[in-house]
Short mmCIF file of N, CA and C in Angstrom, two decimals:
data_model
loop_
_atom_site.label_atom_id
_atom_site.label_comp_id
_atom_site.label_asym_id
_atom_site.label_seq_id
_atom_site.Cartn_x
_atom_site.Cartn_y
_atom_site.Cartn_z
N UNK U 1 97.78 -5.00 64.89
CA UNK U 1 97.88 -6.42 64.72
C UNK U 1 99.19 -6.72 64.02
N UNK U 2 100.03 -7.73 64.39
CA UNK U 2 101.15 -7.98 64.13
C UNK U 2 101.09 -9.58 63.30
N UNK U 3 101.91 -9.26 61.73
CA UNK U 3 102.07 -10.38 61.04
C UNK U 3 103.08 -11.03 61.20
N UNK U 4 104.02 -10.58 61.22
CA UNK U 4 105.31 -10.78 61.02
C UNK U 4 105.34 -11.80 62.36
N UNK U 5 106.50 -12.85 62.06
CA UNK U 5 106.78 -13.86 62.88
C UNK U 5 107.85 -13.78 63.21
N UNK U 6 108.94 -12.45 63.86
CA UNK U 6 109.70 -12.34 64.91
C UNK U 6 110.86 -12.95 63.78
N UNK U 7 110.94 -12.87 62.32
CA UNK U 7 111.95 -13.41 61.64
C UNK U 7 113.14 -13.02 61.36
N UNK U 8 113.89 -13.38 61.16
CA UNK U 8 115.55 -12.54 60.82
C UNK U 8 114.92 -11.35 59.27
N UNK U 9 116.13 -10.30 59.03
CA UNK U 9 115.12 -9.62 57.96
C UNK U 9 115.75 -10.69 56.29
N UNK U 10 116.96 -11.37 57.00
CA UNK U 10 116.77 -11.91 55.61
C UNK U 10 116.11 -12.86 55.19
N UNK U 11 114.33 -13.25 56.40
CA UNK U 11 113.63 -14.26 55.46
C UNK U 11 112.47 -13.45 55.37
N UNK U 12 111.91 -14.04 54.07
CA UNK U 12 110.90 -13.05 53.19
C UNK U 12 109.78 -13.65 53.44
N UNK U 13 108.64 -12.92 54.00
CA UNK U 13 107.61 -12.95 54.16
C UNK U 13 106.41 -12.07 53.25
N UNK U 14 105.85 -12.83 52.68
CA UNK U 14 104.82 -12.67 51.10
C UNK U 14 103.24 -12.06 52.17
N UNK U 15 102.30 -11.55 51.46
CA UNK U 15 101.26 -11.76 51.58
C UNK U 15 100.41 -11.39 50.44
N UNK U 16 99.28 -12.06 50.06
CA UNK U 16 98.80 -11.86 48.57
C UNK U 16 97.09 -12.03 48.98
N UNK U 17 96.06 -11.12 49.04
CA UNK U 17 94.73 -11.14 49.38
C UNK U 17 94.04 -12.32 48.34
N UNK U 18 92.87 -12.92 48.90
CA UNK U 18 91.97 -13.84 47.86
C UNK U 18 90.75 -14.02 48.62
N UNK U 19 90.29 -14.67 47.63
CA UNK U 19 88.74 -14.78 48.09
C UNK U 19 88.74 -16.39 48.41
N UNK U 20 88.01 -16.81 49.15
CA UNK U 20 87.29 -18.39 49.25
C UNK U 20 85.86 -17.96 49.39
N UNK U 21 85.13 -18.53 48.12
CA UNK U 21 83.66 -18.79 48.35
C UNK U 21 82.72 -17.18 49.20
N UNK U 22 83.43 -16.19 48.47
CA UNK U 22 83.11 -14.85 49.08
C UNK U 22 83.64 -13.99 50.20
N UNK U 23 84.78 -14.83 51.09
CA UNK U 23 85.53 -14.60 52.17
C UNK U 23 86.98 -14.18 51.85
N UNK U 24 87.12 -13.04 52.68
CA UNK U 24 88.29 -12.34 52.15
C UNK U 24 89.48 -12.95 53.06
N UNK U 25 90.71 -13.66 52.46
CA UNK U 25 91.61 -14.90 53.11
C UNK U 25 92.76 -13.80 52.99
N UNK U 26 93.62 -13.99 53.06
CA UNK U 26 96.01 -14.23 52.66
C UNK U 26 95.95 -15.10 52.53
N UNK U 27 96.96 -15.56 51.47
CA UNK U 27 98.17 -16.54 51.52
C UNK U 27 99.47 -15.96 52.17
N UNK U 28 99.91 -16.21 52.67
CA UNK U 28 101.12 -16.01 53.66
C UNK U 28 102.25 -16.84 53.39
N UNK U 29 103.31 -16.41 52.74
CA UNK U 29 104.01 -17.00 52.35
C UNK U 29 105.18 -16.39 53.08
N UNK U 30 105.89 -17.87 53.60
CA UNK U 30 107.35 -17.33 54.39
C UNK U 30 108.59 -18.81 55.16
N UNK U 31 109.53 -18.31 54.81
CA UNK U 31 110.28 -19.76 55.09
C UNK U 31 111.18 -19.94 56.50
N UNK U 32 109.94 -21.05 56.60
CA UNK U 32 110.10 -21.44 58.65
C UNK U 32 111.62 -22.49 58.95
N UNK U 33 111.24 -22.44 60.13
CA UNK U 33 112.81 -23.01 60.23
C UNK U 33 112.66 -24.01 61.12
N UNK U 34 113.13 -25.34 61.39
CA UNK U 34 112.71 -26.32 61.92
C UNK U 34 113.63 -27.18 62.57
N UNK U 35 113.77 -27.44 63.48
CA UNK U 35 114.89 -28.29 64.18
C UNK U 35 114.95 -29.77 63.53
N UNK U 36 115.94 -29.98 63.01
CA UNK U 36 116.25 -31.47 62.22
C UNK U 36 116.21 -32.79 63.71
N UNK U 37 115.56 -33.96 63.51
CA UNK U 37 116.26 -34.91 64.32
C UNK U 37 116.18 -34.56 65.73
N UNK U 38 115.01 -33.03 66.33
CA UNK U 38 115.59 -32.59 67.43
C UNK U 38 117.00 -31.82 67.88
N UNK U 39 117.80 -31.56 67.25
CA UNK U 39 118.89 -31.25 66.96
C UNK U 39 118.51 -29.39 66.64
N UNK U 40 119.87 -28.68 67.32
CA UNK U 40 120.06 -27.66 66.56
C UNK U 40 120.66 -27.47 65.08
N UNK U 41 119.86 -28.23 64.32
CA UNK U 41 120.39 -28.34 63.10
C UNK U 41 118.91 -27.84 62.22
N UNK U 42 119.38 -26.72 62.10
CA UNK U 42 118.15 -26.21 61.60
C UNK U 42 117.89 -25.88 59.71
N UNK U 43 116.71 -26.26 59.33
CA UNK U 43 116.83 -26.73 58.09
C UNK U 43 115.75 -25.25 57.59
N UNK U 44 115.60 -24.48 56.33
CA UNK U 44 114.75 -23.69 56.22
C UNK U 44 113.36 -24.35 54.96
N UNK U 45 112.79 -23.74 54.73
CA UNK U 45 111.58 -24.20 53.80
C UNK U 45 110.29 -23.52 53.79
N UNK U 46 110.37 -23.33 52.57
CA UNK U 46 109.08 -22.60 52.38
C UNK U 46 108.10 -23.37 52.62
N UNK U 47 106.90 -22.23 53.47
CA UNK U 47 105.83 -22.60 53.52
C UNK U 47 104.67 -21.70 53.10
N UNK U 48 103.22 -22.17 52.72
CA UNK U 48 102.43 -21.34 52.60
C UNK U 48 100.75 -21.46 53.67
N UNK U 49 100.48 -20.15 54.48
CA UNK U 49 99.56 -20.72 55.20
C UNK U 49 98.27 -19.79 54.58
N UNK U 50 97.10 -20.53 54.72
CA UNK U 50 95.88 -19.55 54.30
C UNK U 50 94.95 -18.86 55.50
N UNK U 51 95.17 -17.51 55.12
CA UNK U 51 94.83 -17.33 56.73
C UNK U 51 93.61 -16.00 56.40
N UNK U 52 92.56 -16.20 57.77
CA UNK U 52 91.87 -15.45 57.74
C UNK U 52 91.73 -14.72 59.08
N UNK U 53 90.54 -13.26 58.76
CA UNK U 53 90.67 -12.84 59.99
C UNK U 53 89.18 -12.88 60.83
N UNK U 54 89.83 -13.76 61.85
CA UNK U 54 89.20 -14.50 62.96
C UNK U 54 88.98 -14.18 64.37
N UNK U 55 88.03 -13.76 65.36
CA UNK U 55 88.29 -13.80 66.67
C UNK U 55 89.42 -12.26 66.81
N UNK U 56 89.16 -11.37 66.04
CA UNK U 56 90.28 -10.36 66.08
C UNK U 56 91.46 -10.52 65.50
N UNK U 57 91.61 -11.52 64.75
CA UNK U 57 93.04 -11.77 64.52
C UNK U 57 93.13 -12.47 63.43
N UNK U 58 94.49 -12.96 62.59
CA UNK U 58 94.69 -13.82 61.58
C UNK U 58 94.57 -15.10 62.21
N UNK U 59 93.63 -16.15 61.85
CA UNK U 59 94.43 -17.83 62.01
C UNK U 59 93.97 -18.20 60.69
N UNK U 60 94.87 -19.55 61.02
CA UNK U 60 95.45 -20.35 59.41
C UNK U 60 93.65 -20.86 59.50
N UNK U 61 93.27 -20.70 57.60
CA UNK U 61 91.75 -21.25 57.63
C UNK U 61 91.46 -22.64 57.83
N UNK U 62 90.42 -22.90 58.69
CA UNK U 62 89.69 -24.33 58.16
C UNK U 62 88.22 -24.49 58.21
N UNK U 63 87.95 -25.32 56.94
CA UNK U 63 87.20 -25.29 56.17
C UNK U 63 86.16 -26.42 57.09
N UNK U 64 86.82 -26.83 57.96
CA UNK U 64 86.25 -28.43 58.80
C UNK U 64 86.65 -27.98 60.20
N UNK U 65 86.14 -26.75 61.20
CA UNK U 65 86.41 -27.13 62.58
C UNK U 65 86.06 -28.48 63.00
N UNK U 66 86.84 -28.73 64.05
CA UNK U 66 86.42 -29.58 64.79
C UNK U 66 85.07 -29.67 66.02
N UNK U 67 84.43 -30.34 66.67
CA UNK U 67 83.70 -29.94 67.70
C UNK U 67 84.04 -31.09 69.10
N UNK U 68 85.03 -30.34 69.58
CA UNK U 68 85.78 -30.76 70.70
C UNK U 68 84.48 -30.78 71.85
N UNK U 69 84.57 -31.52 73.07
CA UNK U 69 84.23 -31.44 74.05
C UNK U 69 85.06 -31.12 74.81
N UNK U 70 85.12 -29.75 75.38
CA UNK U 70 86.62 -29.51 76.20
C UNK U 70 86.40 -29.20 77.64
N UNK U 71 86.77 -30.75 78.09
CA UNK U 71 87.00 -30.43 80.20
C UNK U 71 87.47 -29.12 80.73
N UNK U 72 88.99 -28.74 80.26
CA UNK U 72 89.37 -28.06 81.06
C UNK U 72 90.65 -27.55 80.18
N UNK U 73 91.06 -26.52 80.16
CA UNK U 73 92.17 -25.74 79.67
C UNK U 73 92.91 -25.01 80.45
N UNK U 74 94.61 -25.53 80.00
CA UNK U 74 95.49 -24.88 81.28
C UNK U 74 96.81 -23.91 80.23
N UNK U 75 97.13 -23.03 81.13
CA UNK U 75 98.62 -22.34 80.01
C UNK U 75 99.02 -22.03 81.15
N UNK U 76 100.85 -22.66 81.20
CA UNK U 76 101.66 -22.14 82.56
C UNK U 76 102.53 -21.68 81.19
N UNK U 77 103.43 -20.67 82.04
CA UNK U 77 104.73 -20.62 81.70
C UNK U 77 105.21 -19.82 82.98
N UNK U 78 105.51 -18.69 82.97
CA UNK U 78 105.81 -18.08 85.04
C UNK U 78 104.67 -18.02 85.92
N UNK U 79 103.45 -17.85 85.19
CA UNK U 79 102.12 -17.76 85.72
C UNK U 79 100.99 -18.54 85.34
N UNK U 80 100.63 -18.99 85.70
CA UNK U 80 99.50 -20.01 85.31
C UNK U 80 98.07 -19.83 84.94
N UNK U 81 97.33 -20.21 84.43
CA UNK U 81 95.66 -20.63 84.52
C UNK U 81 94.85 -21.80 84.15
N UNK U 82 93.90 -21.74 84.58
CA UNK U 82 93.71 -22.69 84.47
C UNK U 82 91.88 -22.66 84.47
N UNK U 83 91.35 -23.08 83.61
CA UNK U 83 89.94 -23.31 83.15
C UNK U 83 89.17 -24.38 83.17
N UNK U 84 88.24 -24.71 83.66
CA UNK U 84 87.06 -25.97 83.77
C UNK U 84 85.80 -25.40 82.79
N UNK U 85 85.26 -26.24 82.41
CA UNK U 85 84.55 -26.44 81.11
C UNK U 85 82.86 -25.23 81.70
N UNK U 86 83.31 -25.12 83.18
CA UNK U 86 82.41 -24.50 83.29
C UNK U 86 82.72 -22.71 83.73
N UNK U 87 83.53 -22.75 83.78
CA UNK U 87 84.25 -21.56 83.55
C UNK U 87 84.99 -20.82 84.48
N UNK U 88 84.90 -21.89 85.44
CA UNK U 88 85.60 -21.91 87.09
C UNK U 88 87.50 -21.82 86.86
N UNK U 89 87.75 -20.70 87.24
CA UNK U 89 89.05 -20.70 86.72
C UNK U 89 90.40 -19.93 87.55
N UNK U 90 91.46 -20.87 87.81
CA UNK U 90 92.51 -20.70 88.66
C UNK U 90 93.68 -19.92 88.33
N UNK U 91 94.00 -18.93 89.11
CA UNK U 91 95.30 -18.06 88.56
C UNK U 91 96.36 -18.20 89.77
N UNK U 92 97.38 -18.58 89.12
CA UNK U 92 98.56 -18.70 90.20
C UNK U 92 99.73 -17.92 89.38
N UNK U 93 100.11 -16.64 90.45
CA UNK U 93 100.68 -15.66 89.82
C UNK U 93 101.97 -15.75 91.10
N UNK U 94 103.43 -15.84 89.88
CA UNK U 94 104.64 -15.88 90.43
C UNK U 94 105.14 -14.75 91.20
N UNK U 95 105.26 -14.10 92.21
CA UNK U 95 105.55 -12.80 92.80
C UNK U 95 106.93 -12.25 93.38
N UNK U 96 107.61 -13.53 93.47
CA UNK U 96 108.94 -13.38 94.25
C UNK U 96 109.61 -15.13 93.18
N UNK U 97 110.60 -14.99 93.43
CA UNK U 97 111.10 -16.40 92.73
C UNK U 97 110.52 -17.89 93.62
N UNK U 98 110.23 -17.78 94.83
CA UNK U 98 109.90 -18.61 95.38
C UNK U 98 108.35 -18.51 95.99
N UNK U 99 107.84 -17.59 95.07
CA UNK U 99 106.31 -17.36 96.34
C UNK U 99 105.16 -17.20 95.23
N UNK U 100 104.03 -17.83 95.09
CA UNK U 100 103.25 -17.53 94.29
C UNK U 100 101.59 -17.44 94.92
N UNK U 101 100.80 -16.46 94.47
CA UNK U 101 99.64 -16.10 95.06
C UNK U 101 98.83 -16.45 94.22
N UNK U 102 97.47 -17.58 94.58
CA UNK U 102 96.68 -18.37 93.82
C UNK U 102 95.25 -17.33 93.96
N UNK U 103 94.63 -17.10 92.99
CA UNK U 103 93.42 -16.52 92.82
C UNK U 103 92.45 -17.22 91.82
N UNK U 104 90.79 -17.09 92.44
CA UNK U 104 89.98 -17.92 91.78
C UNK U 104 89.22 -17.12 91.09
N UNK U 105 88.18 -17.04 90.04
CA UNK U 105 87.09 -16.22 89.62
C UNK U 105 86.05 -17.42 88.57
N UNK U 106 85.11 -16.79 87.93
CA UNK U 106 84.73 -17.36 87.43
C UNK U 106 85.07 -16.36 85.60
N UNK U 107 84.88 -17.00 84.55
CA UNK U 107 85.12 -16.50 83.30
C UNK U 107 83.60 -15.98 82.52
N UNK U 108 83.92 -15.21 82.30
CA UNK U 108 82.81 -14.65 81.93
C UNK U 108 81.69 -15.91 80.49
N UNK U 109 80.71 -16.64 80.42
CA UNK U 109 80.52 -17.26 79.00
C UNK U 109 80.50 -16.82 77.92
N UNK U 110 80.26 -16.10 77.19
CA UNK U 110 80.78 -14.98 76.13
C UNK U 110 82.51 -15.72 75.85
N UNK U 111 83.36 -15.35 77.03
CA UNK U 111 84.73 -15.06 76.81
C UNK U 111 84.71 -16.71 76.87
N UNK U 112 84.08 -17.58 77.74
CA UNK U 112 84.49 -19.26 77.30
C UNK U 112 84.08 -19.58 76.36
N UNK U 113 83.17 -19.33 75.75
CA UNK U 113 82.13 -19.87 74.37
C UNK U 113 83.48 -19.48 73.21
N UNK U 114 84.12 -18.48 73.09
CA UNK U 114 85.24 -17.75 72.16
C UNK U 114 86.42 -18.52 72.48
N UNK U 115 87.04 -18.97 73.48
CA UNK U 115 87.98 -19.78 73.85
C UNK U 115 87.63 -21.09 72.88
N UNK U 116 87.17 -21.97 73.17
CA UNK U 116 86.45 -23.53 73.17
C UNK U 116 86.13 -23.29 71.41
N UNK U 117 85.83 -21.87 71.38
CA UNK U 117 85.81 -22.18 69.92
C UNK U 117 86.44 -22.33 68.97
N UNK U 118 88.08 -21.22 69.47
CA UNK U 118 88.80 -21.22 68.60
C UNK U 118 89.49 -22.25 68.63
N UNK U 119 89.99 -22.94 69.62
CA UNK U 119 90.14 -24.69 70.32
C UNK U 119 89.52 -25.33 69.13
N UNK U 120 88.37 -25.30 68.95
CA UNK U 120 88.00 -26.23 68.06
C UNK U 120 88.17 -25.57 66.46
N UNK U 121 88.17 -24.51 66.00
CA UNK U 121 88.49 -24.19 64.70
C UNK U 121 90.09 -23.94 64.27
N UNK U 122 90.75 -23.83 65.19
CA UNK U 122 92.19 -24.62 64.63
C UNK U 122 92.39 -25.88 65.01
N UNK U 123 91.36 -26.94 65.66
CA UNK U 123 91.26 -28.51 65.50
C UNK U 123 93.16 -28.30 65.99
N UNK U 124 92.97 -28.21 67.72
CA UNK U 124 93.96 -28.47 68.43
C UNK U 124 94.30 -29.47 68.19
N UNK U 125 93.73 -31.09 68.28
CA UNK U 125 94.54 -32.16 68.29
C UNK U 125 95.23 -32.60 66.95
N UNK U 126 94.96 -31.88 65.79
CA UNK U 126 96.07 -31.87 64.62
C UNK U 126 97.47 -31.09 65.35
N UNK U 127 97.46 -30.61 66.05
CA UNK U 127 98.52 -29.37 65.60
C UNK U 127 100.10 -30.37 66.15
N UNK U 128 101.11 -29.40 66.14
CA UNK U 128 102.40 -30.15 66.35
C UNK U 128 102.32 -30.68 68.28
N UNK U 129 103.09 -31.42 68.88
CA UNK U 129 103.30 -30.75 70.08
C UNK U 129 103.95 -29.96 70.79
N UNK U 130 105.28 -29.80 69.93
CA UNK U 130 106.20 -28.99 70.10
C UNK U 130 106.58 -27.73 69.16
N UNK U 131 106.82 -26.46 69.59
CA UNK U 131 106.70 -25.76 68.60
C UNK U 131 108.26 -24.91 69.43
N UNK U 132 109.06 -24.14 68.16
CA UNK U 132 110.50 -23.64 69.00
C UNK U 132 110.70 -22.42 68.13
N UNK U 133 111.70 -21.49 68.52
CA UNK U 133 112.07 -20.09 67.62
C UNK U 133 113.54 -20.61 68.04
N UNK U 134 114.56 -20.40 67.07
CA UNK U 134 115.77 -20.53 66.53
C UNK U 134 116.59 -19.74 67.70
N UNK U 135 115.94 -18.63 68.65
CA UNK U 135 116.66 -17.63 69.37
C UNK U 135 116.59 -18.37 70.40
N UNK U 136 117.73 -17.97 71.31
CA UNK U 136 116.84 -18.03 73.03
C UNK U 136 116.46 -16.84 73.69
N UNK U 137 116.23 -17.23 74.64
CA UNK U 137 115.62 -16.33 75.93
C UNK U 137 114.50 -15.48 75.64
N UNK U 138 113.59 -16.62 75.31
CA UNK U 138 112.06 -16.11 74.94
C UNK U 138 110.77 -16.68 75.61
N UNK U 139 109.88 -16.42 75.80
CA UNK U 139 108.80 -16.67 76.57
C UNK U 139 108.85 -18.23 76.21
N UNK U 140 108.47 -18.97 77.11
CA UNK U 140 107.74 -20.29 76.58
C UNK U 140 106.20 -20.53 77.25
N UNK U 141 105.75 -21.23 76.45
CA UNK U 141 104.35 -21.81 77.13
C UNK U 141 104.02 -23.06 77.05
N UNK U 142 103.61 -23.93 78.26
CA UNK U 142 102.79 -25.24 78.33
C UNK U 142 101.49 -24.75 78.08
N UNK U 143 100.63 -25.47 76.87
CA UNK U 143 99.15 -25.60 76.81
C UNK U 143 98.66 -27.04 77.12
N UNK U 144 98.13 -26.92 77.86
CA UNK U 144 96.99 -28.31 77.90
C UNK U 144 95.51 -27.99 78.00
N UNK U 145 94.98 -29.10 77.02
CA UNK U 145 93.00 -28.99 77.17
C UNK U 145 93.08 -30.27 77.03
N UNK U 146 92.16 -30.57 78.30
CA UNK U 146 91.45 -32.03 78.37
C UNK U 146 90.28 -31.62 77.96
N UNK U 147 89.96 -32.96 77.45
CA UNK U 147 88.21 -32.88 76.91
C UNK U 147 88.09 -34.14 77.36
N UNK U 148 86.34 -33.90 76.90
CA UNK U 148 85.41 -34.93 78.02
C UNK U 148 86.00 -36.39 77.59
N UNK U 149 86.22 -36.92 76.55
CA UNK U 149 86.10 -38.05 76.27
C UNK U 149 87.81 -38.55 76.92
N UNK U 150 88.50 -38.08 77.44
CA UNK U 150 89.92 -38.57 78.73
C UNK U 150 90.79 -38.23 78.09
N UNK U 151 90.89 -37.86 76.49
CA UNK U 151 92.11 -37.30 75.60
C UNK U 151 92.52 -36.16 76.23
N UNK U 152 94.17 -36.13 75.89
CA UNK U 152 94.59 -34.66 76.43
C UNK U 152 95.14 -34.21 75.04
N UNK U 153 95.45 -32.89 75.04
CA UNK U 153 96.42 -32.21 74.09
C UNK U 153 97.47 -31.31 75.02
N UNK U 154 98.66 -31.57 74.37
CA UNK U 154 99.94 -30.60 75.40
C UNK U 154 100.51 -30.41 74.28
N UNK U 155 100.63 -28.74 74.43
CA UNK U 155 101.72 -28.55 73.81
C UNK U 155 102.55 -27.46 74.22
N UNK U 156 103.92 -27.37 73.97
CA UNK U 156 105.76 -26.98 74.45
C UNK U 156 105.78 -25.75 73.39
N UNK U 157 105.62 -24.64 73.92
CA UNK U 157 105.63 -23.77 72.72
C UNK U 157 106.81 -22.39 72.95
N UNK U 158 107.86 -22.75 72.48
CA UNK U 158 109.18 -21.90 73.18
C UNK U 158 109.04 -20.55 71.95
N UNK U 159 108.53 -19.77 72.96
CA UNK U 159 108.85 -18.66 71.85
C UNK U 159 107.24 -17.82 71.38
N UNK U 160 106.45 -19.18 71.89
CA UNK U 160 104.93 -18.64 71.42
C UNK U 160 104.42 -18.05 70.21
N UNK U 161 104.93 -18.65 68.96
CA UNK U 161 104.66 -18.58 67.72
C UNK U 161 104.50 -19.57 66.93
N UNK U 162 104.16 -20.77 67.65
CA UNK U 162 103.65 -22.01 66.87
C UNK U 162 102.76 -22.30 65.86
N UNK U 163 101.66 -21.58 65.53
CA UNK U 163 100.87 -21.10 64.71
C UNK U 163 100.29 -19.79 64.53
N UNK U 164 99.79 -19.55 64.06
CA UNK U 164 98.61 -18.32 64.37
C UNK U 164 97.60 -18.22 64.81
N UNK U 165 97.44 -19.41 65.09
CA UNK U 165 95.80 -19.61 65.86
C UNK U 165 96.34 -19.82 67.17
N UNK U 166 97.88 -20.63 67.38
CA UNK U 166 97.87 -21.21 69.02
C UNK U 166 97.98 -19.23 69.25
N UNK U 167 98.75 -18.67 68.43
CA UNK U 167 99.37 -17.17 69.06
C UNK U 167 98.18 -17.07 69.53
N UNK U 168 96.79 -16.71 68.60
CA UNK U 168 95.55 -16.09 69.30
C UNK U 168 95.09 -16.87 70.29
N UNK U 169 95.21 -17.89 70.53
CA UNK U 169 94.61 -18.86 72.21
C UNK U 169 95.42 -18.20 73.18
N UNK U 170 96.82 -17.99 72.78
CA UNK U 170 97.75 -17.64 74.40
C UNK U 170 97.43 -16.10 74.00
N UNK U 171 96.84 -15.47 73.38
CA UNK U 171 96.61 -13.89 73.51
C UNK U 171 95.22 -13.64 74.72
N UNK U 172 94.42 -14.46 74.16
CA UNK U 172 93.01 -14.86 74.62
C UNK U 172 93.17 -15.32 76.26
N UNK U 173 93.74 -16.22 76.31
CA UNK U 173 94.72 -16.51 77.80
C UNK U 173 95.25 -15.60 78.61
N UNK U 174 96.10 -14.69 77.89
CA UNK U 174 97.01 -13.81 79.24
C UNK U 174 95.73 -12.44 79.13
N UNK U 175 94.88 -12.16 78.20
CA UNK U 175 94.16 -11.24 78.42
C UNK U 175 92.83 -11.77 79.48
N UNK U 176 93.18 -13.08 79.54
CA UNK U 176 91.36 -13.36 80.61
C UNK U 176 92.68 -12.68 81.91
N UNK U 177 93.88 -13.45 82.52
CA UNK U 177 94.58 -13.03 83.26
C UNK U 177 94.31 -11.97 83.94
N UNK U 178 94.69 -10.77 82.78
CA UNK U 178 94.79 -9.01 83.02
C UNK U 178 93.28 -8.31 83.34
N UNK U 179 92.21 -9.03 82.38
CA UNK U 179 90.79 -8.16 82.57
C UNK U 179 89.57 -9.01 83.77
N UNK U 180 90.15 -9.97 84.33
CA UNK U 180 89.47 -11.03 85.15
C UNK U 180 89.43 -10.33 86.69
N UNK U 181 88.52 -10.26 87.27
CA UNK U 181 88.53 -9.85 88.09
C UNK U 181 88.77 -10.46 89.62
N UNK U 182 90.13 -11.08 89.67
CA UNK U 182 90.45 -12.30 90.59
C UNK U 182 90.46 -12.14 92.28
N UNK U 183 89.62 -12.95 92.71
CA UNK U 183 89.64 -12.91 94.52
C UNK U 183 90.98 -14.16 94.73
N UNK U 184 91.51 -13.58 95.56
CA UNK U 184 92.56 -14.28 96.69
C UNK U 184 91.80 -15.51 97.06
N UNK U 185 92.76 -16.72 96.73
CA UNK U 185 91.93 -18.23 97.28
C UNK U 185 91.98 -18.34 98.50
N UNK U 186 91.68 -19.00 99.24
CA UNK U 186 91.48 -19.28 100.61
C UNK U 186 92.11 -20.20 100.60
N UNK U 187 93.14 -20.61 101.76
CA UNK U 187 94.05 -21.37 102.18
C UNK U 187 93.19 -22.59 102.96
#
């Protein structure tokens, strides 16, 4: 499992163990970097996140999930997917620069019930919409989840380190991808 956030080595990244209410947390301390104005004018600042381990992984804690009703969940960036609330779910995989092969399956419930959840315990519709890394030529990802009530959430995530919870959704994502057992759609 990887902490570290892909940082230059001269920014310092802390971690210090604690308890909440019997639960073993981090504080994570480390200074992010943020595009001013939209602008490559990048400003630094410490931050501190409280993070636990969740779903296999660190995400930042909360004490208040949310309880989303979620339609449908999509993540493109060269390859796509795409999820319905019932677990009916679309893969369109890039193969040539101009040619892409669409495959359907269904998601196992176990693996949607764990999706939808962590959706709702990092309370997606707080989060930024845009999230960026200072480098280029790094992965990016579009997320979108509609939920029932017509709200969407999108978010632009260049670099795929926008939080620690979005990291574990797009981990959760490209692994339904790889272990899904996808049939060829019918034309």
């Amino acid at each position: 499992m990887k902490l570290s956030r892909g940082l230059d080595d001269e920014d310092c990244q802390l971690f210090k163990p604690f308890n909440i209410n019997g639960k073993q947390m981090l504080l994570y301390y480390t200074n992010r970097v943020r595009l001013v104005n939209g602008k490559f004018n990048f400003e630094k600042r410490g931050q501190i996140d409280t993070l636990v381990y969740l779903y296999s992984d660190f995400v930042e804690y909360n004490s208040k999930p949310a309880n989303y009703v979620i339609k449908s969940i999509a993540m493109n960036g060269v390859d796509s997917i795409k999820i319905s609330a019932d677990g009916k779910a679309v893969y369109k995989k890039r193969t040539t620069h101009s040619n892409t092969d669409i495959f359907s399956s269904t998601i196992p419930s176990d693996v949607l019930t764990e999706i939808k959840s962590e959706i709702n315990y990092i309370d997606i519709k707080k989060l930024r919409d845009n999230y960026q890394v200072i480098w280029s030529d790094d992965t990016e990802k579009f997320l979108r989840v509609e939920f029932a009530d017509g709200s969407v959430k999108s978010i632009y995530d260049y670099g795929m380190i926008g939080t620690f919870g979005l990291t574990r959704l797009y981990k959760m994502l490209i692994d339904i991808k790889k272990s899904t057992n996808w049939i060829p759609a019918k034309n």
